[in-house]
Amino acid sequence: MSNLTILRTYAQTNPAKLPPSVLFSHTTTSLTIYDAFAKGIFHFLILPRVQAPFTVSELSSLRTLLRGDKARAKQLLTALNEDAKTLRKEIEEEMLDRFGFTWGVWTGFHGAPSMEHLHLHVLSDDLCTERMNKKKHYNSFHPKLGFFLDIDEVLSWFDAEDSYFSSMANMDPRKHYEPMLKEDLSCWRCNTSMKNIPTLKAHLQEEFDALAKREKAKIERRRKLEEKAARRETDATE
DNA sequence: GTTCTAGAAC
DNA sequence: GTTCTAGAAC
């Protein structure tokens, strides 16, 4: 099976036949799969299943979708966005269970995707997993570079002027998006420039650890306050 | 995606 | 000398 079209194959397969190592969940219109090369601790892809009136080729990428019927595209993206909201809640529950706090989860498309078939990334913003090894991996998710297209931003194009919408829909991936992957490395949280990937990853890990500490302390403070309030309540009724 | 490697950076 | 990147080949 070709790597470039594996997502297309999944999108055309009966979900019951997909292995649990691939499939996380599905609905009548979409599949949520684990990203095989997770760049965040949590990293999923939501794919639209191939169903009329959509054709395989219209669902090839965000670009092909946006260049097709506009109303239909908006409806499909809105549905994917709803699936993503549900998924984000599930991710946050698991974050609390496994890590004791929650952190950011991003939802968006790559401007120049490397695989066929529309796929919406839903990933946690830690970005220093084992699979994060190359500048282009990191830059493809950097929220300030423009390669990663947040779904809310994409949906906002539908409410903009037609000329703007069509300019975004017709953007040349090779000319517009691909050069962004070569930008210098910088921390997306604090903007500090980083000389290479190992340095960046160590820095991101520090940022993450500091965030974990702050967030857990916040949760603990809240818990203590609630405990105190509950105690006062009991005292008052005694 | 991975592996290999030349050359740059340190 | 070692670490790291980036491009080519697969």
PDB file of C-alpha atoms (C1' of nucleotides) in Angstrom:
ATOM      1  CA  MET A   1       0.000   0.000   0.000  1.00  0.00           C
ATOM      2  CA  SER A   2       1.391   3.336  -0.995  1.00  0.00           C
ATOM      3  CA  ASN A   3       2.130   5.710   1.820  1.00  0.00           C
ATOM      4  CA  LEU A   4       0.844   8.708  -0.085  1.00  0.00           C
ATOM      5  CA  THR A   5      -2.634   7.263  -0.516  1.00  0.00           C
ATOM      6  CA  ILE A   6      -3.035   5.281   2.686  1.00  0.00           C
ATOM      7  CA  LEU A   7      -5.482   7.821   4.142  1.00  0.00           C
ATOM      8  CA  ARG A   8      -7.596   7.589   1.012  1.00  0.00           C
ATOM      9  CA  THR A   9      -7.670   3.833   1.423  1.00  0.00           C
ATOM     10  CA  TYR A  10      -8.798   4.192   5.046  1.00  0.00           C
ATOM     11  CA  ALA A  11     -11.504   6.671   4.060  1.00  0.00           C
ATOM     12  CA  GLN A  12     -12.940   4.124   1.628  1.00  0.00           C
ATOM     13  CA  THR A  13     -12.710   1.141   3.983  1.00  0.00           C
ATOM     14  CA  ASN A  14     -15.477  -0.128   6.218  1.00  0.00           C
ATOM     15  CA  PRO A  15     -14.387   1.218   9.653  1.00  0.00           C
ATOM     16  CA  ALA A  16     -15.158  -2.153  11.234  1.00  0.00           C
ATOM     17  CA  LYS A  17     -12.323  -3.571   9.160  1.00  0.00           C
ATOM     18  CA  LEU A  18      -9.707  -1.074  10.289  1.00  0.00           C
ATOM     19  CA  PRO A  19      -7.387  -2.289  13.051  1.00  0.00           C
ATOM     20  CA  PRO A  20      -7.779  -0.668  16.485  1.00  0.00           C
ATOM     21  CA  SER A  21      -4.149   0.440  16.243  1.00  0.00           C
ATOM     22  CA  VAL A  22      -5.233   2.712  13.376  1.00  0.00           C
ATOM     23  CA  LEU A  23      -8.833   3.673  14.136  1.00  0.00           C
ATOM     24  CA  PHE A  24      -9.745   5.672  17.225  1.00  0.00           C
ATOM     25  CA  SER A  25     -13.418   6.258  16.419  1.00  0.00           C
ATOM     26  CA  HIS A  26     -15.811   6.898  13.570  1.00  0.00           C
ATOM     27  CA  THR A  27     -19.161   8.415  12.684  1.00  0.00           C
ATOM     28  CA  THR A  28     -21.311   7.962   9.593  1.00  0.00           C
ATOM     29  CA  THR A  29     -19.362  10.748   7.889  1.00  0.00           C
ATOM     30  CA  SER A  30     -15.839  10.662   9.328  1.00  0.00           C
ATOM     31  CA  LEU A  31     -13.020   8.571  10.726  1.00  0.00           C
ATOM     32  CA  THR A  32     -10.655   9.569  13.513  1.00  0.00           C
ATOM     33  CA  ILE A  33      -7.317   7.783  13.311  1.00  0.00           C
ATOM     34  CA  TYR A  34      -4.080   7.941  15.266  1.00  0.00           C
ATOM     35  CA  ASP A  35      -1.363   9.837  13.449  1.00  0.00           C
ATOM     36  CA  ALA A  36       1.293   7.199  12.792  1.00  0.00           C
ATOM     37  CA  PHE A  37       4.062   9.731  13.471  1.00  0.00           C
ATOM     38  CA  ALA A  38       2.658  11.701  16.380  1.00  0.00           C
ATOM     39  CA  LYS A  39       4.246  15.124  16.735  1.00  0.00           C
ATOM     40  CA  GLY A  40       2.369  15.843  19.959  1.00  0.00           C
ATOM     41  CA  ILE A  41       1.650  13.526  22.903  1.00  0.00           C
ATOM     42  CA  PHE A  42      -1.881  13.442  21.474  1.00  0.00           C
ATOM     43  CA  HIS A  43      -2.108  13.505  17.695  1.00  0.00           C
ATOM     44  CA  PHE A  44      -5.104  12.403  15.650  1.00  0.00           C
ATOM     45  CA  LEU A  45      -6.315  12.840  12.092  1.00  0.00           C
ATOM     46  CA  ILE A  46      -9.985  13.276  11.225  1.00  0.00           C
ATOM     47  CA  LEU A  47     -10.824  12.164   7.687  1.00  0.00           C
ATOM     48  CA  PRO A  48     -14.103  12.588   5.826  1.00  0.00           C
ATOM     49  CA  ARG A  49     -15.418   9.269   4.536  1.00  0.00           C
ATOM     50  CA  VAL A  50     -16.017   9.184   0.803  1.00  0.00           C
ATOM     51  CA  GLN A  51     -19.758   9.638   0.308  1.00  0.00           C
ATOM     52  CA  ALA A  52     -21.993  11.205  -2.316  1.00  0.00           C
ATOM     53  CA  PRO A  53     -22.126  13.996  -3.380  1.00  0.00           C
ATOM     54  CA  PHE A  54     -18.379  14.116  -2.772  1.00  0.00           C
ATOM     55  CA  THR A  55     -15.952  12.359  -5.042  1.00  0.00           C
ATOM     56  CA  VAL A  56     -12.586  10.942  -4.074  1.00  0.00           C
ATOM     57  CA  SER A  57     -10.868  13.643  -6.091  1.00  0.00           C
ATOM     58  CA  GLU A  58     -12.859  16.482  -4.490  1.00  0.00           C
ATOM     59  CA  LEU A  59     -11.777  15.141  -1.084  1.00  0.00           C
ATOM     60  CA  SER A  60      -8.155  14.886  -2.131  1.00  0.00           C
ATOM     61  CA  SER A  61      -7.102  17.966  -0.172  1.00  0.00           C
ATOM     62  CA  LEU A  62      -8.367  21.191   1.353  1.00  0.00           C
ATOM     63  CA  ARG A  63      -7.453  22.899  -1.906  1.00  0.00           C
ATOM     64  CA  THR A  64      -9.511  20.552  -4.079  1.00  0.00           C
ATOM     65  CA  LEU A  65     -12.415  20.800  -1.642  1.00  0.00           C
ATOM     66  CA  LEU A  66     -12.377  24.606  -1.621  1.00  0.00           C
ATOM     67  CA  ARG A  67     -12.170  24.737  -5.400  1.00  0.00           C
ATOM     68  CA  GLY A  68     -15.315  22.614  -5.634  1.00  0.00           C
ATOM     69  CA  ASP A  69     -18.840  23.537  -4.533  1.00  0.00           C
ATOM     70  CA  LYS A  70     -18.523  26.216  -1.860  1.00  0.00           C
ATOM     71  CA  ALA A  71     -21.650  25.472   0.174  1.00  0.00           C
ATOM     72  CA  ARG A  72     -20.866  21.784   0.210  1.00  0.00           C
ATOM     73  CA  ALA A  73     -17.296  22.460   1.305  1.00  0.00           C
ATOM     74  CA  LYS A  74     -18.477  24.651   4.162  1.00  0.00           C
ATOM     75  CA  GLN A  75     -20.932  22.033   5.329  1.00  0.00           C
ATOM     76  CA  LEU A  76     -18.261  19.306   5.303  1.00  0.00           C
ATOM     77  CA  LEU A  77     -15.694  21.435   7.141  1.00  0.00           C
ATOM     78  CA  THR A  78     -18.265  22.471   9.736  1.00  0.00           C
ATOM     79  CA  ALA A  79     -19.044  18.801  10.359  1.00  0.00           C
ATOM     80  CA  LEU A  80     -15.332  17.965  10.709  1.00  0.00           C
ATOM     81  CA  ASN A  81     -15.020  20.867  13.135  1.00  0.00           C
ATOM     82  CA  GLU A  82     -17.818  19.415  15.278  1.00  0.00           C
ATOM     83  CA  ASP A  83     -16.044  16.045  15.306  1.00  0.00           C
ATOM     84  CA  ALA A  84     -12.863  17.838  16.343  1.00  0.00           C
ATOM     85  CA  LYS A  85     -14.638  19.561  19.262  1.00  0.00           C
ATOM     86  CA  THR A  86     -15.829  16.208  20.561  1.00  0.00           C
ATOM     87  CA  LEU A  87     -12.366  14.747  20.141  1.00  0.00           C
ATOM     88  CA  ARG A  88     -10.753  17.664  21.983  1.00  0.00           C
ATOM     89  CA  LYS A  89     -12.996  17.012  24.988  1.00  0.00           C
ATOM     90  CA  GLU A  90     -11.958  13.363  24.980  1.00  0.00           C
ATOM     91  CA  ILE A  91      -8.298  14.353  24.749  1.00  0.00           C
ATOM     92  CA  GLU A  92      -8.695  16.765  27.664  1.00  0.00           C
ATOM     93  CA  GLU A  93     -10.284  14.070  29.819  1.00  0.00           C
ATOM     94  CA  GLU A  94      -7.368  11.795  29.118  1.00  0.00           C
ATOM     95  CA  MET A  95      -4.895  14.586  29.831  1.00  0.00           C
ATOM     96  CA  LEU A  96      -6.456  14.984  33.278  1.00  0.00           C
ATOM     97  CA  ASP A  97      -6.408  11.237  33.882  1.00  0.00           C
ATOM     98  CA  ARG A  98      -2.865  10.629  32.751  1.00  0.00           C
ATOM     99  CA  PHE A  99      -1.108  13.915  33.474  1.00  0.00           C
ATOM    100  CA  GLY A 100      -3.276  15.690  36.050  1.00  0.00           C
ATOM    101  CA  PHE A 101      -3.765  18.843  33.992  1.00  0.00           C
ATOM    102  CA  THR A 102      -4.832  19.958  30.520  1.00  0.00           C
ATOM    103  CA  TRP A 103      -2.908  21.874  27.891  1.00  0.00           C
ATOM    104  CA  GLY A 104      -3.481  23.216  24.410  1.00  0.00           C
ATOM    105  CA  VAL A 105      -4.913  21.193  21.552  1.00  0.00           C
ATOM    106  CA  TRP A 106      -4.739  22.551  18.010  1.00  0.00           C
ATOM    107  CA  THR A 107      -7.027  21.739  15.118  1.00  0.00           C
ATOM    108  CA  GLY A 108      -6.065  22.503  11.552  1.00  0.00           C
ATOM    109  CA  PHE A 109      -4.832  21.581   8.095  1.00  0.00           C
ATOM    110  CA  HIS A 110      -1.418  21.683   6.474  1.00  0.00           C
ATOM    111  CA  GLY A 111      -1.114  24.243   3.691  1.00  0.00           C
ATOM    112  CA  ALA A 112       0.861  21.755   1.604  1.00  0.00           C
ATOM    113  CA  PRO A 113      -0.129  18.285   2.832  1.00  0.00           C
ATOM    114  CA  SER A 114       2.204  15.349   2.153  1.00  0.00           C
ATOM    115  CA  MET A 115      -0.522  12.739   1.833  1.00  0.00           C
ATOM    116  CA  GLU A 116      -3.577  12.407  -0.363  1.00  0.00           C
ATOM    117  CA  HIS A 117      -7.070  12.743   1.127  1.00  0.00           C
ATOM    118  CA  LEU A 118      -8.247  15.624   3.279  1.00  0.00           C
ATOM    119  CA  HIS A 119      -7.107  15.192   6.883  1.00  0.00           C
ATOM    120  CA  LEU A 120      -7.678  17.466   9.837  1.00  0.00           C
ATOM    121  CA  HIS A 121      -4.887  17.383  12.421  1.00  0.00           C
ATOM    122  CA  VAL A 122      -5.923  17.461  16.079  1.00  0.00           C
ATOM    123  CA  LEU A 123      -2.815  17.534  18.237  1.00  0.00           C
ATOM    124  CA  SER A 124      -1.595  18.671  21.632  1.00  0.00           C
ATOM    125  CA  ASP A 125       0.766  21.642  21.636  1.00  0.00           C
ATOM    126  CA  ASP A 126       3.697  20.009  23.493  1.00  0.00           C
ATOM    127  CA  LEU A 127       5.407  19.258  20.135  1.00  0.00           C
ATOM    128  CA  CYS A 128       8.488  17.504  21.487  1.00  0.00           C
ATOM    129  CA  THR A 129       7.764  13.834  20.933  1.00  0.00           C
ATOM    130  CA  GLU A 130      10.237  11.266  19.650  1.00  0.00           C
ATOM    131  CA  ARG A 131       8.878  11.699  16.141  1.00  0.00           C
ATOM    132  CA  MET A 132       9.525  15.426  16.053  1.00  0.00           C
ATOM    133  CA  ASN A 133      12.889  15.276  14.325  1.00  0.00           C
ATOM    134  CA  LYS A 134      12.971  17.737  11.473  1.00  0.00           C
ATOM    135  CA  LYS A 135      12.613  21.449  10.968  1.00  0.00           C
ATOM    136  CA  LYS A 136       9.828  20.857   8.481  1.00  0.00           C
ATOM    137  CA  HIS A 137       7.898  18.739  10.996  1.00  0.00           C
ATOM    138  CA  TYR A 138       8.009  21.503  13.557  1.00  0.00           C
ATOM    139  CA  ASN A 139       7.395  24.381  11.181  1.00  0.00           C
ATOM    140  CA  SER A 140       4.400  22.579   9.697  1.00  0.00           C
ATOM    141  CA  PHE A 141       2.604  23.064  13.038  1.00  0.00           C
ATOM    142  CA  HIS A 142       4.099  26.375  14.171  1.00  0.00           C
ATOM    143  CA  PRO A 143       1.006  28.525  14.764  1.00  0.00           C
ATOM    144  CA  LYS A 144       2.633  31.771  13.646  1.00  0.00           C
ATOM    145  CA  LEU A 145       4.198  30.689  10.363  1.00  0.00           C
ATOM    146  CA  GLY A 146       1.030  30.221   8.320  1.00  0.00           C
ATOM    147  CA  PHE A 147       1.639  26.662   7.122  1.00  0.00           C
ATOM    148  CA  PHE A 148      -0.706  25.296   9.786  1.00  0.00           C
ATOM    149  CA  LEU A 149      -4.203  26.508   8.962  1.00  0.00           C
ATOM    150  CA  ASP A 150      -6.423  26.544  12.015  1.00  0.00           C
ATOM    151  CA  ILE A 151      -9.892  25.268  11.136  1.00  0.00           C
ATOM    152  CA  ASP A 152     -11.525  28.387  12.548  1.00  0.00           C
ATOM    153  CA  GLU A 153      -9.433  30.472  10.205  1.00  0.00           C
ATOM    154  CA  VAL A 154     -10.333  28.280   7.250  1.00  0.00           C
ATOM    155  CA  LEU A 155     -14.023  28.563   8.148  1.00  0.00           C
ATOM    156  CA  SER A 156     -13.670  32.347   8.370  1.00  0.00           C
ATOM    157  CA  TRP A 157     -12.680  32.441   4.679  1.00  0.00           C
ATOM    158  CA  PHE A 158     -16.254  31.457   3.837  1.00  0.00           C
ATOM    159  CA  ASP A 159     -17.539  34.660   5.446  1.00  0.00           C
ATOM    160  CA  ALA A 160     -14.978  36.881   3.735  1.00  0.00           C
ATOM    161  CA  GLU A 161     -15.324  38.464   0.296  1.00  0.00           C
ATOM    162  CA  ASP A 162     -15.468  36.069  -2.630  1.00  0.00           C
ATOM    163  CA  SER A 163     -12.195  37.367  -4.020  1.00  0.00           C
ATOM    164  CA  TYR A 164     -10.456  36.606  -0.740  1.00  0.00           C
ATOM    165  CA  PHE A 165     -12.007  33.171  -0.532  1.00  0.00           C
ATOM    166  CA  SER A 166     -10.923  32.274  -4.021  1.00  0.00           C
ATOM    167  CA  SER A 167      -7.422  33.619  -3.476  1.00  0.00           C
ATOM    168  CA  MET A 168      -7.077  31.350  -0.426  1.00  0.00           C
ATOM    169  CA  ALA A 169      -8.668  28.409  -2.242  1.00  0.00           C
ATOM    170  CA  ASN A 170      -6.306  28.798  -5.184  1.00  0.00           C
ATOM    171  CA  MET A 171      -3.124  29.404  -3.238  1.00  0.00           C
ATOM    172  CA  ASP A 172      -0.211  27.549  -4.838  1.00  0.00           C
ATOM    173  CA  PRO A 173       1.098  25.162  -2.157  1.00  0.00           C
ATOM    174  CA  ARG A 174       4.586  24.982  -3.647  1.00  0.00           C
ATOM    175  CA  LYS A 175       5.037  28.715  -3.948  1.00  0.00           C
ATOM    176  CA  HIS A 176       3.129  29.928  -0.925  1.00  0.00           C
ATOM    177  CA  TYR A 177       3.265  27.253   1.767  1.00  0.00           C
ATOM    178  CA  GLU A 178       6.320  25.055   1.185  1.00  0.00           C
ATOM    179  CA  PRO A 179       8.909  27.822   1.671  1.00  0.00           C
ATOM    180  CA  MET A 180       7.488  28.382   5.191  1.00  0.00           C
ATOM    181  CA  LEU A 181       8.882  25.006   6.229  1.00  0.00           C
ATOM    182  CA  LYS A 182      12.416  26.366   5.772  1.00  0.00           C
ATOM    183  CA  GLU A 183      11.974  29.306   8.137  1.00  0.00           C
ATOM    184  CA  ASP A 184      14.379  29.512  11.076  1.00  0.00           C
ATOM    185  CA  LEU A 185      13.371  27.574  14.178  1.00  0.00           C
ATOM    186  CA  SER A 186      11.728  29.499  16.989  1.00  0.00           C
ATOM    187  CA  CYS A 187       9.754  28.577  20.088  1.00  0.00           C
ATOM    188  CA  TRP A 188       6.085  29.114  19.308  1.00  0.00           C
ATOM    189  CA  ARG A 189       5.385  29.989  22.953  1.00  0.00           C
ATOM    190  CA  CYS A 190       8.078  32.626  23.605  1.00  0.00           C
ATOM    191  CA  ASN A 191       9.415  33.415  20.105  1.00  0.00           C
ATOM    192  CA  THR A 192      13.037  32.744  21.108  1.00  0.00           C
ATOM    193  CA  SER A 193      15.010  31.575  18.096  1.00  0.00           C
ATOM    194  CA  MET A 194      16.556  28.123  18.355  1.00  0.00           C
ATOM    195  CA  LYS A 195      19.686  27.023  16.549  1.00  0.00           C
ATOM    196  CA  ASN A 196      18.719  23.414  15.925  1.00  0.00           C
ATOM    197  CA  ILE A 197      16.165  20.706  16.614  1.00  0.00           C
ATOM    198  CA  PRO A 198      17.740  19.163  19.738  1.00  0.00           C
ATOM    199  CA  THR A 199      18.008  22.609  21.343  1.00  0.00           C
ATOM    200  CA  LEU A 200      14.434  23.411  20.398  1.00  0.00           C
ATOM    201  CA  LYS A 201      13.118  20.132  21.786  1.00  0.00           C
ATOM    202  CA  ALA A 202      14.951  20.584  25.075  1.00  0.00           C
ATOM    203  CA  HIS A 203      13.496  24.081  25.308  1.00  0.00           C
ATOM    204  CA  LEU A 204       9.969  22.906  24.490  1.00  0.00           C
ATOM    205  CA  GLN A 205      10.300  20.216  27.134  1.00  0.00           C
ATOM    206  CA  GLU A 206      11.283  22.865  29.701  1.00  0.00           C
ATOM    207  CA  GLU A 207       8.363  25.047  28.669  1.00  0.00           C
ATOM    208  CA  PHE A 208       6.048  22.072  28.974  1.00  0.00           C
ATOM    209  CA  ASP A 209       7.379  21.071  32.396  1.00  0.00           C
ATOM    210  CA  ALA A 210       6.977  24.641  33.661  1.00  0.00           C
ATOM    211  CA  LEU A 211       3.435  24.768  32.321  1.00  0.00           C
ATOM    212  CA  ALA A 212       2.632  21.426  33.955  1.00  0.00           C
ATOM    213  CA  LYS A 213       3.855  22.740  37.285  1.00  0.00           C
ATOM    214  CA  ARG A 214       1.798  25.952  37.038  1.00  0.00           C
ATOM    215  CA  GLU A 215      -1.346  24.184  35.888  1.00  0.00           C
ATOM    216  CA  LYS A 216      -1.161  21.486  38.549  1.00  0.00           C
ATOM    217  CA  ALA A 217      -0.639  24.140  41.224  1.00  0.00           C
ATOM    218  CA  LYS A 218      -3.682  26.000  39.912  1.00  0.00           C
ATOM    219  CA  ILE A 219      -5.811  22.851  40.083  1.00  0.00           C
ATOM    220  CA  GLU A 220      -4.542  22.116  43.585  1.00  0.00           C
ATOM    221  CA  ARG A 221      -5.378  25.660  44.794  1.00  0.00           C
ATOM    222  CA  ARG A 222      -8.872  25.327  43.361  1.00  0.00           C
ATOM    223  CA  ARG A 223      -9.327  21.961  45.026  1.00  0.00           C
ATOM    224  CA  LYS A 224      -8.278  23.347  48.422  1.00  0.00           C
ATOM    225  CA  LEU A 225     -10.650  26.289  48.124  1.00  0.00           C
ATOM    226  CA  GLU A 226     -13.514  23.974  47.327  1.00  0.00           C
ATOM    227  CA  GLU A 227     -12.561  21.764  50.247  1.00  0.00           C
ATOM    228  CA  LYS A 228     -12.588  24.771  52.551  1.00  0.00           C
ATOM    229  CA  ALA A 229     -15.965  25.921  51.245  1.00  0.00           C
ATOM    230  CA  ALA A 230     -17.396  22.446  51.736  1.00  0.00           C
ATOM    231  CA  ARG A 231     -16.072  22.357  55.292  1.00  0.00           C
ATOM    232  CA  ARG A 232     -17.616  25.766  56.074  1.00  0.00           C
ATOM    233  CA  GLU A 233     -20.895  24.460  54.710  1.00  0.00           C
ATOM    234  CA  THR A 234     -20.793  21.436  57.020  1.00  0.00           C
ATOM    235  CA  ASP A 235     -19.806  23.593  60.013  1.00  0.00           C
ATOM    236  CA  ALA A 236     -22.724  25.940  59.395  1.00  0.00           C
ATOM    237  CA  THR A 237     -25.277  23.154  59.369  1.00  0.00           C
ATOM    238  CA  GLU A 238     -23.942  21.505  62.530  1.00  0.00           C
TER     239      GLU A 238
ATOM    240  C1'  DG B   1       8.254   7.988   5.828  1.00  0.00           C
ATOM    241  C1'  DT B   2      13.809   6.002   6.388  1.00  0.00           C
ATOM    242  C1'  DT B   3      18.726   5.647   5.453  1.00  0.00           C
ATOM    243  C1'  DC B   4      22.933   7.494   3.981  1.00  0.00           C
ATOM    244  C1'  DT B   5      26.330  10.945   3.774  1.00  0.00           C
ATOM    245  C1'  DA B   6      28.892  15.383   2.776  1.00  0.00           C
ATOM    246  C1'  DG B   7      29.731  19.419   4.773  1.00  0.00           C
ATOM    247  C1'  DA B   8      28.661  22.969   8.174  1.00  0.00           C
ATOM    248  C1'  DA B   9      28.639  24.231  12.960  1.00  0.00           C
ATOM    249  C1'  DC B  10      30.488  23.688  17.235  1.00  0.00           C
TER     250       DC B  10
ATOM    251  C1'  DG C   1      36.459  14.989  16.937  1.00  0.00           C
ATOM    252  C1'  DT C   2      31.383  15.159  17.497  1.00  0.00           C
ATOM    253  C1'  DT C   3      26.886  16.841  16.496  1.00  0.00           C
ATOM    254  C1'  DC C   4      23.629  18.301  13.409  1.00  0.00           C
ATOM    255  C1'  DT C   5      21.384  19.432   9.003  1.00  0.00           C
ATOM    256  C1'  DA C   6      19.742  18.848   4.496  1.00  0.00           C
ATOM    257  C1'  DG C   7      19.488  16.643   0.173  1.00  0.00           C
ATOM    258  C1'  DA C   8      19.404  12.385  -2.524  1.00  0.00           C
ATOM    259  C1'  DA C   9      17.948   7.755  -3.086  1.00  0.00           C
ATOM    260  C1'  DC C  10      14.731   4.528  -1.872  1.00  0.00           C
TER     261       DC C  10
END
